[in-house]
Amino acid sequence: MMDNSKFPPVEELRLRWEKLQQTMRAEKADACLISSNVNIYYLTGLIFSGYVFIPVSGEPVYFVRKPEGLENQWSIAIRKPEDIPLLLQERKFPLPKSILLETDQISYNEYLRVRQVFTDSEIGNATPLLRTQRMIKTSYEIEQLLFTAKIHAAVYTRIKQCYHQGITDIELQSNIEREMRLAGSLGLFRCFGNNMDIYMGSLLTGENAATPSPYDFALGGGGLHPCFPIGANGSMLKEGTSVMIDMVGNYTAYLTDMTRVFAVGRLPEQAYRVHQVSQEMHAWFLEKAIPGTACSDIYDRLMAMAEASGFGRFFMGLKQKAKFVGHGVGLEINELPVLTNRSKDRLQPGMAIALEPKFVLPGIGAVGNENTYLVREKGLEKITIFEEDIIEFQPQL
Amino acid sequence: MMDNSKFPPVEELRLRWEKLQQTMRAEKADACLISSNVNIYYLTGLIFSGYVFIPVSGEPVYFVRKPEGLENQWSIAIRKPEDIPLLLQERKFPLPKSILLETDQISYNEYLRVRQVFTDSEIGNATPLLRTQRMIKTSYEIEQLLFTAKIHAAVYTRIKQCYHQGITDIELQSNIEREMRLAGSLGLFRCFGNNMDIYMGSLLTGENAATPSPYDFALGGGGLHPCFPIGANGSMLKEGTSVMIDMVGNYTAYLTDMTRVFAVGRLPEQAYRVHQVSQEMHAWFLEKAIPGTACSDIYDRLMAMAEASGFGRFFMGLKQKAKFVGHGVGLEINELPVLTNRSKDRLQPGMAIALEPKFVLPGIGAVGNENTYLVREKGLEKITIFEEDIIEFQPQL
């Protein structure tokens, strides 16, 4: 059933290998040995249990633990990492003097095991190199993001029909999840970081929007159970409260991020004024941000706009405030760059950025949209195209 | 909205701390410093960003990075792990001479960072200790499992209504996902291991049941996209093929595992005979396995039964065969013990075991059920109670 169009073409893979090899040369590394799912997928277009060996020049080797169905010109079956050196020697690869492992991702004990295999090699960290490389999307990746964004927006057009009077936040969310699945949502939602849990996205109404959460997402929410404290908490949707809908776009391997604000009946006037401030932030970003703009400047600018509006105390949360206003998206929902005041990154063509200036209003809920933008040579392109004003749910009898 | 009944009582937490402290004494460890979500939840009933410090005697300290909403008698706010030693000293805790970290779970770089904080301490591995402790469920945990199992079974009674003629596997699966969510499914589905991806469970029909997958689940399936190669692949359900439904029970923090086999029309006779073999394996397990039974003996026995039936070549997969016939369940879907021939574990009261003797029949699909059992003093108790024969979908016009 799986069609070839779902695999990146070989030229695309070569592009990624060559780019990584350039970085390896600059870092004086002889090889990378990659074992996280996300980076295995990035470098091979496949998911397998094992390792991708990328030498500083030449073709990679895929060391695959369960090779059934994964036969291709780069794959070699292994049972354990200890098999690797001999297999490399048989292929005339010199054992690397310095090798990069994903030391921000692999466990300490996995590190020790691989370390013993490459006992004479110097070890470096591949995680930031790959995160930095993945920050700049290729044309192929941009196509995937555009495709995802289109379905993402189409699903959002059906959210109004998911509402009925007397619905709870979680019922509304599961109605939307159903629309997502029927539109081809893969379910999968990859995040960077070992302590992140998420399920398809987040829907926050009323006071729950102010509930702190341990996860590093922009807003929180109490969740249904203390074992998973984020998002919808079973609240009934109430007249005069907002419903912030931030359900992921996971229609290809590449994720888009989009938030829209819905309302049950008319909200207090303040909500519309504050939502307008968020829209002005998006307008500023779309108009003024260009390649070269510092991510920290974007953060500072949005903070200043929030302060100037008089609503700064509501910006990015109440008691608990997110320390970023946006982030990269791609194979993971939280890629580089991070739009925060400590970022050293600048916008570059090929970045895909989710901007999410959000406000939490006591007694009302959260307002402010999120859109995904591509950084192009001349400026930004918004790819999550859907109504941006607060959308009123129509009471249905 | 979150009611107190969703938090484990303090006596339950004390029980867990004391059990861990006993193990620590046996291991001559002065403290554990725990940072994985699953073990933080196990030890505190909460999820937070930070560390649980469990001294070998006395009360724990929760070092919490984002303390908003997590105020309690054990919590102390920290910004970074480097804050910990001074805070311990202020509380008159001696710095531990030996400390256990979750070195199978935390990243190499996270290890290095904490290692520098406890620069004079000997470091050991907390992961197997906690996995082993969590293998034996407390009465509170058993109650949670029973509650989950009950809803799990109730949702399965609604699967027949999720079917209609001409449906695809993924449409059927998303209909079931909707029933799950309406019944309170938390969405969350925790797995042990860094390379596992899963979304709510797996539904396999016809030839797709034989498709290999890189993940360590019992069966595979091609999935919708190469970035997530497992489970339903978009196949149309066909007359004369089976539909194996293995959707998770995630209605509390504690997961149950249950598989049932459905059929479109009548299957070839062989399918019923092979399904009967799987049912005989369950019957044997329920009747004969008792505390003290070796997990490896259960594996060997089922392998022998599969061989004796003449259907051994179909057992636990075709090209790719799982090397286990069951596993523990709890906060994660793949807990200890593993029913495999290399296991050194024996059944003990308090274990919760999912037994899944499955066969993949070429041209038909997978057959064989999965049930979750509790190990009690006198033997096993099945907790996933639902029709066990192959269930025929009724063509609906």
mmCIF file of C-alpha atoms in Angstrom, chain A residues 1-3 6-8 35-37 40-41 45-50 66-71 79 102-112 125 127 144 170-171 173-178 181-182 184-188 190 194-200 212-217 222-229 233-236 251-253 319-321 331 342, chain B residues 1-3 6-8 35-37 40-41 45-50 66-71 79 102-112 125 127 144 170-171 173-178 181-182 184-188 190 194-200 212-217 222-229 233-236 251-253 319-321 331 342:
data_model
loop_
_atom_site.group_PDB
_atom_site.id
_atom_site.type_symbol
_atom_site.label_atom_id
_atom_site.label_comp_id
_atom_site.label_asym_id
_atom_site.label_seq_id
_atom_site.Cartn_x
_atom_site.Cartn_y
_atom_site.Cartn_z
ATOM 1 C CA MET A 1 0.000 0.000 0.000
ATOM 2 C CA MET A 2 2.967 2.300 0.536
ATOM 3 C CA ASP A 3 3.662 4.321 -2.540
ATOM 4 C CA LYS A 6 6.334 8.720 0.371
ATOM 5 C CA PHE A 7 10.079 8.012 0.216
ATOM 6 C CA PRO A 8 12.513 10.876 -0.296
ATOM 7 C CA SER A 35 20.686 5.741 16.240
ATOM 8 C CA SER A 36 17.724 7.991 17.088
ATOM 9 C CA ASN A 37 14.579 7.352 15.073
ATOM 10 C CA ILE A 40 17.756 7.710 11.095
ATOM 11 C CA TYR A 41 14.633 8.798 9.242
ATOM 12 C CA GLY A 45 13.996 7.966 4.669
ATOM 13 C CA LEU A 46 13.418 4.822 6.736
ATOM 14 C CA ILE A 47 12.904 3.859 10.337
ATOM 15 C CA PHE A 48 14.897 0.876 11.505
ATOM 16 C CA SER A 49 16.434 -0.490 14.633
ATOM 17 C CA GLY A 50 20.178 -0.004 14.349
ATOM 18 C CA LYS A 66 15.874 -6.458 11.812
ATOM 19 C CA PRO A 67 16.640 -6.263 8.094
ATOM 20 C CA GLU A 68 13.444 -7.971 6.828
ATOM 21 C CA GLY A 69 11.783 -5.700 4.295
ATOM 22 C CA LEU A 70 14.616 -3.170 4.464
ATOM 23 C CA GLU A 71 16.846 -4.583 1.754
ATOM 24 C CA ARG A 79 22.846 -8.342 15.655
ATOM 25 C CA GLU A 102 23.983 11.590 19.457
ATOM 26 C CA THR A 103 25.070 12.174 23.033
ATOM 27 C CA ASP A 104 22.104 14.436 23.843
ATOM 28 C CA GLN A 105 19.762 11.604 22.854
ATOM 29 C CA ILE A 106 21.295 8.181 23.454
ATOM 30 C CA SER A 107 21.283 6.838 26.978
ATOM 31 C CA TYR A 108 24.416 6.768 29.069
ATOM 32 C CA ASN A 109 24.558 2.973 28.876
ATOM 33 C CA GLU A 110 24.016 2.937 25.114
ATOM 34 C CA TYR A 111 26.893 5.404 24.895
ATOM 35 C CA LEU A 112 29.145 3.149 26.985
ATOM 36 C CA ASN A 125 28.216 15.031 19.867
ATOM 37 C CA THR A 127 22.911 15.928 18.179
ATOM 38 C CA GLN A 144 6.320 18.147 2.489
ATOM 39 C CA ILE A 170 -12.210 16.725 25.432
ATOM 40 C CA GLU A 171 -15.268 15.768 23.385
ATOM 41 C CA GLN A 173 -10.929 17.629 20.843
ATOM 42 C CA SER A 174 -11.805 14.023 20.039
ATOM 43 C CA ASN A 175 -14.181 15.195 17.315
ATOM 44 C CA ILE A 176 -11.290 17.142 15.814
ATOM 45 C CA GLU A 177 -8.932 14.186 16.230
ATOM 46 C CA ARG A 178 -11.402 12.161 14.199
ATOM 47 C CA ARG A 181 -7.459 10.894 11.192
ATOM 48 C CA LEU A 182 -9.943 10.878 8.320
ATOM 49 C CA GLY A 184 -4.714 11.241 6.920
ATOM 50 C CA SER A 185 -3.150 12.236 10.232
ATOM 51 C CA LEU A 186 -0.394 9.729 10.986
ATOM 52 C CA GLY A 187 -0.986 9.988 14.736
ATOM 53 C CA LEU A 188 2.748 10.210 15.292
ATOM 54 C CA ARG A 190 7.669 13.538 17.424
ATOM 55 C CA ASN A 194 13.216 12.999 26.901
ATOM 56 C CA ASN A 195 10.552 14.455 29.153
ATOM 57 C CA MET A 196 7.958 15.495 26.612
ATOM 58 C CA ASP A 197 4.542 13.809 26.331
ATOM 59 C CA ILE A 198 1.890 14.944 23.888
ATOM 60 C CA TYR A 199 -1.102 13.480 22.114
ATOM 61 C CA MET A 200 -2.180 15.097 18.845
ATOM 62 C CA PRO A 212 0.649 25.372 34.579
ATOM 63 C CA SER A 213 2.155 22.279 32.977
ATOM 64 C CA PRO A 214 5.573 20.667 33.363
ATOM 65 C CA TYR A 215 6.166 20.330 29.628
ATOM 66 C CA ASP A 216 8.063 22.821 27.493
ATOM 67 C CA PHE A 217 5.164 23.853 25.304
ATOM 68 C CA GLY A 222 -4.329 20.452 33.479
ATOM 69 C CA GLY A 223 -5.030 17.408 31.318
ATOM 70 C CA LEU A 224 -7.371 14.535 32.119
ATOM 71 C CA HIS A 225 -5.083 12.790 34.573
ATOM 72 C CA PRO A 226 -2.012 13.672 36.676
ATOM 73 C CA CYS A 227 0.048 11.138 34.693
ATOM 74 C CA PHE A 228 -0.317 13.371 31.623
ATOM 75 C CA PRO A 229 -0.835 16.942 32.842
ATOM 76 C CA ASN A 233 -9.209 18.675 31.366
ATOM 77 C CA GLY A 234 -12.852 17.765 30.794
ATOM 78 C CA SER A 235 -14.234 21.310 31.204
ATOM 79 C CA MET A 236 -17.629 22.087 29.755
ATOM 80 C CA TYR A 251 -0.025 14.522 7.555
ATOM 81 C CA THR A 252 3.494 13.707 6.373
ATOM 82 C CA ALA A 253 6.685 13.118 8.334
ATOM 83 C CA LYS A 319 1.632 32.375 36.592
ATOM 84 C CA GLN A 320 3.823 30.263 34.372
ATOM 85 C CA LYS A 321 5.169 32.043 31.319
ATOM 86 C CA LEU A 331 10.322 16.155 11.683
ATOM 87 C CA ARG A 342 19.009 33.789 24.534
ATOM 88 C CA MET B 1 -11.634 19.345 37.169
ATOM 89 C CA MET B 2 -9.057 16.895 38.454
ATOM 90 C CA ASP B 3 -10.439 14.889 41.316
ATOM 91 C CA LYS B 6 -6.773 10.299 40.491
ATOM 92 C CA PHE B 7 -3.819 10.797 42.840
ATOM 93 C CA PRO B 8 -2.323 7.811 44.639
ATOM 94 C CA SER B 35 14.340 12.157 36.239
ATOM 95 C CA SER B 36 12.330 10.058 33.753
ATOM 96 C CA ASN B 37 8.639 10.916 33.532
ATOM 97 C CA ILE B 40 8.835 10.448 38.603
ATOM 98 C CA TYR B 41 5.159 9.573 38.249
ATOM 99 C CA GLY B 45 1.985 10.531 41.565
ATOM 100 C CA LEU B 46 2.929 13.667 39.617
ATOM 101 C CA ILE B 47 4.700 14.589 36.429
ATOM 102 C CA PHE B 48 7.174 17.420 36.708
ATOM 103 C CA SER B 49 10.343 18.659 35.134
ATOM 104 C CA GLY B 50 13.149 17.954 37.569
ATOM 105 C CA LYS B 66 8.546 24.672 37.191
ATOM 106 C CA PRO B 67 6.968 24.537 40.629
ATOM 107 C CA GLU B 68 3.741 26.432 39.790
ATOM 108 C CA GLY B 69 0.785 24.301 40.820
ATOM 109 C CA LEU B 70 3.028 21.607 42.316
ATOM 110 C CA GLU B 71 3.294 22.942 45.837
ATOM 111 C CA ARG B 79 16.543 26.121 38.262
ATOM 112 C CA GLU B 102 18.560 6.065 35.483
ATOM 113 C CA THR B 103 21.513 5.360 33.226
ATOM 114 C CA ASP B 104 19.483 3.257 30.786
ATOM 115 C CA GLN B 105 17.173 6.227 30.243
ATOM 116 C CA ILE B 106 18.955 9.545 30.739
ATOM 117 C CA SER B 107 21.113 10.828 27.925
ATOM 118 C CA TYR B 108 24.858 10.676 28.079
ATOM 119 C CA ASN B 109 25.080 14.456 28.388
ATOM 120 C CA GLU B 110 22.423 14.595 31.102
ATOM 121 C CA TYR B 111 24.489 11.973 32.929
ATOM 122 C CA LEU B 112 27.639 14.057 32.624
ATOM 123 C CA ASN B 125 22.007 2.403 37.592
ATOM 124 C CA THR B 127 16.690 1.820 35.803
ATOM 125 C CA GLN B 144 -6.072 0.857 38.584
ATOM 126 C CA ILE B 170 -7.326 2.885 9.149
ATOM 127 C CA GLU B 171 -10.944 4.071 9.004
ATOM 128 C CA GLN B 173 -9.060 2.011 13.582
ATOM 129 C CA SER B 174 -10.033 5.666 13.786
ATOM 130 C CA ASN B 175 -13.632 4.683 14.561
ATOM 131 C CA ILE B 176 -12.300 2.610 17.438
ATOM 132 C CA GLU B 177 -9.987 5.420 18.550
ATOM 133 C CA ARG B 178 -13.060 7.622 18.776
ATOM 134 C CA ARG B 181 -11.577 8.710 23.555
ATOM 135 C CA LEU B 182 -15.277 8.937 24.392
ATOM 136 C CA GLY B 184 -11.921 8.304 28.619
ATOM 137 C CA SER B 185 -8.777 7.156 26.844
ATOM 138 C CA LEU B 186 -5.963 9.469 27.924
ATOM 139 C CA GLY B 187 -4.231 9.177 24.550
ATOM 140 C CA LEU B 188 -0.908 8.728 26.283
ATOM 141 C CA ARG B 190 4.112 5.076 27.410
ATOM 142 C CA ASN B 194 14.219 5.129 23.076
ATOM 143 C CA ASN B 195 13.322 3.789 19.660
ATOM 144 C CA MET B 196 9.661 2.943 20.165
ATOM 145 C CA ASP B 197 6.860 4.825 18.407
ATOM 146 C CA ILE B 198 3.217 3.877 18.794
ATOM 147 C CA TYR B 199 -0.158 5.540 18.466
ATOM 148 C CA MET B 200 -3.083 4.066 20.426
ATOM 149 C CA PRO B 212 7.921 -6.647 9.225
ATOM 150 C CA SER B 213 8.360 -3.623 11.471
ATOM 151 C CA PRO B 214 11.441 -2.224 13.183
ATOM 152 C CA TYR B 215 9.738 -1.853 16.568
ATOM 153 C CA ASP B 216 9.846 -4.404 19.372
ATOM 154 C CA PHE B 217 6.156 -5.214 19.401
ATOM 155 C CA GLY B 222 3.554 -1.432 7.253
ATOM 156 C CA GLY B 223 1.888 1.682 8.633
ATOM 157 C CA LEU B 224 0.659 4.684 6.664
ATOM 158 C CA HIS B 225 4.051 6.248 6.070
ATOM 159 C CA PRO B 226 7.705 5.145 6.180
ATOM 160 C CA CYS B 227 8.336 7.597 9.044
ATOM 161 C CA PHE B 228 6.106 5.446 11.262
ATOM 162 C CA PRO B 229 6.203 1.890 9.894
ATOM 163 C CA ASN B 233 -1.525 0.663 6.106
ATOM 164 C CA GLY B 234 -4.749 1.777 4.434
ATOM 165 C CA SER B 235 -5.815 -1.690 3.202
ATOM 166 C CA MET B 236 -9.457 -2.245 2.366
ATOM 167 C CA TYR B 251 -7.959 4.758 30.810
ATOM 168 C CA THR B 252 -5.790 5.387 33.866
ATOM 169 C CA ALA B 253 -2.023 5.750 34.189
ATOM 170 C CA LYS B 319 9.475 -13.738 8.031
ATOM 171 C CA GLN B 320 10.049 -11.729 11.166
ATOM 172 C CA LYS B 321 9.238 -13.520 14.396
ATOM 173 C CA LEU B 331 2.701 2.435 33.573
ATOM 174 C CA ARG B 342 16.241 -15.940 28.000
#
